[in-house]
Amino acid sequence: GAGVSQTPSNKVTEKGKYVELRCDPISGHTALYWYRQSLGQGPEFLIYFQGTGAADDSGLPNDRFFAVRPEGSVSTLKIQRTERGDSAVYLCASSAGLAGAGYEQYFGPGTRLTVT
Amino acid sequence: KQEVTQIPAALSVPEGENLVLNCSFTDSAIYNLQWFRQDPGKGLTSLLLIQSSQREQTSGRLNASLDKSSGRSTLYIAASQPGDSATYLCAVSSGTGRRALTFGSGTRLQVQP
């Protein structure tokens, strides 16, 4: 079946602009995660959803970052007033259940965000 | 706070060698540990998932072990091939606090033909 998909694959924006990044999880997966990966580093957790609700948003760096998952499937990560430091690859993952129940996370190809 | 360390940061070996990648984590209260492969400019491909109750998992030429009490995991790659060249990432799902994965910085592997 189809894996996790993310759009766009690349996004270049000017400092101060607003961007939206989209994630389509594997069909039927209830848990959805967003991570951010800087060059040469491992991914860092941002937020995860169980169903429609954000179960843990403690990884969001500040209030310019926000994510939604209104119908429990597709999720959108929104970044307001972008800064050059937001440049990174944003990765989305989904799993059939919570990590605590032993479910594997499957990752999408990522969106490379560049803020100029 | 869980911290994951991977050693070495980079490794270059000739084709055919067996090799071991190391991963350590500070909080042994984990649910599971995953090893991933990442090719340049690409997303993550899951290689092996070890539950906290397991000691090892095998897939083809790959074998991952887990020693939860000492906070260590190793990824063994047998008979390495140039196609194995990639960054290998270790990640743990902690049993306390955050349920998402905590990643190491990865080991960049280059297998020379």
Coordinates of C-alpha atoms in Angstrom, one line a residue, chain A:
Chain A
G1 CA 0.0 0.0 0.0
A2 CA 0.9 3.7 -0.2
G3 CA 3.4 5.0 2.4
V4 CA 3.5 8.3 4.1
S5 CA 3.5 11.2 1.7
Q6 CA 4.5 14.8 2.2
T7 CA 4.0 17.9 0.1
P8 CA 5.7 19.9 -1.1
S9 CA 9.0 18.1 -1.3
N10 CA 10.8 21.5 -1.4
K11 CA 9.7 24.9 -0.2
V12 CA 11.7 28.1 -0.5
T13 CA 10.2 31.1 1.2
E14 CA 11.3 34.6 2.3
K15 CA 11.9 35.5 5.9
G16 CA 8.7 36.6 7.6
K17 CA 6.3 34.6 5.3
Y18 CA 3.8 32.0 6.4
V19 CA 4.1 28.3 5.2
E20 CA 2.1 25.2 5.4
L21 CA 3.5 21.7 5.2
R22 CA 1.2 18.7 4.5
C23 CA 1.4 15.1 5.6
D24 CA -0.7 12.2 4.4
P25 CA -0.2 9.2 6.8
I26 CA -0.6 5.6 5.9
S27 CA -4.4 4.8 5.8
G28 CA -5.7 3.7 9.1
H29 CA -2.8 4.9 11.2
T30 CA -4.1 6.6 14.3
A31 CA -0.8 8.2 15.5
L32 CA 1.0 10.9 13.5
Y33 CA 4.3 12.5 14.4
W34 CA 6.2 15.6 13.1
Y35 CA 10.0 15.8 13.4
R36 CA 12.5 18.4 12.2
Q37 CA 16.0 17.5 11.0
S38 CA 18.9 19.9 10.7
L39 CA 21.9 19.1 8.5
G40 CA 24.1 16.4 10.1
Q41 CA 21.7 15.8 13.0
G42 CA 19.1 13.2 13.8
P43 CA 15.4 14.2 13.6
E44 CA 14.0 16.1 16.6
F45 CA 10.5 15.6 17.8
L46 CA 8.0 18.5 17.3
I47 CA 4.5 17.2 18.0
Y48 CA 2.4 14.1 17.8
F49 CA -1.3 13.4 17.4
Q50 CA -3.4 10.5 18.5
G51 CA -6.5 10.7 16.3
T52 CA -7.5 14.4 15.9
G53 CA -6.0 15.7 19.1
A54 CA -2.4 16.8 19.8
A55 CA -1.3 14.4 22.5
D56 CA 2.1 16.1 23.0
D57 CA 3.2 19.4 21.5
S58 CA 6.1 19.9 23.8
G59 CA 8.7 19.8 21.0
L60 CA 7.3 22.8 19.1
P61 CA 10.1 25.5 19.4
N62 CA 7.8 28.5 19.9
D63 CA 4.3 29.8 19.3
R64 CA 5.1 30.5 15.6
F65 CA 4.7 26.7 15.0
F66 CA 1.2 25.1 15.0
A67 CA -0.1 21.8 13.6
V68 CA -3.6 20.4 13.0
R69 CA -5.2 17.1 12.1
P70 CA -8.9 18.0 11.9
E71 CA -10.2 14.6 10.6
G72 CA -7.7 12.3 12.2
S73 CA -5.9 11.6 8.9
V74 CA -4.1 14.4 7.0
S75 CA -2.0 16.8 9.1
T76 CA -0.7 20.3 8.4
L77 CA 2.2 21.9 10.1
K78 CA 2.0 25.7 10.0
I79 CA 4.8 28.1 10.5
Q80 CA 4.2 31.8 10.9
R81 CA 6.7 34.6 10.4
T82 CA 9.4 32.3 9.2
E83 CA 13.0 32.8 10.3
R84 CA 16.2 31.6 8.6
G85 CA 16.7 29.3 11.6
D86 CA 13.5 27.4 10.6
S87 CA 15.4 26.0 7.5
A88 CA 15.5 22.3 7.9
V89 CA 13.9 19.1 6.6
Y90 CA 10.5 18.5 8.2
L91 CA 9.6 14.8 8.5
C92 CA 6.3 13.2 9.2
A93 CA 5.7 9.7 10.5
S94 CA 2.7 7.6 11.3
S95 CA 2.1 4.4 13.2
A96 CA -0.8 2.0 13.7
G97 CA -0.8 2.8 17.4
L98 CA 1.2 4.6 20.1
A99 CA 4.9 4.0 20.4
G100 CA 4.3 2.7 23.9
A101 CA 2.4 -0.2 22.5
G102 CA 5.3 -1.3 20.4
Y103 CA 4.1 0.1 17.0
E104 CA 6.7 0.9 14.4
Q105 CA 6.9 4.4 13.0
Y106 CA 6.9 4.8 9.2
F107 CA 8.5 8.0 7.8
G108 CA 7.6 10.1 4.8
P109 CA 10.3 11.6 2.4
G110 CA 10.2 15.0 4.2
T111 CA 9.8 18.6 3.1
R112 CA 13.0 20.6 2.7
L113 CA 12.2 24.1 3.9
T114 CA 14.6 26.9 3.0
V115 CA 14.0 30.4 4.4
T116 CA 15.9 33.1 2.6

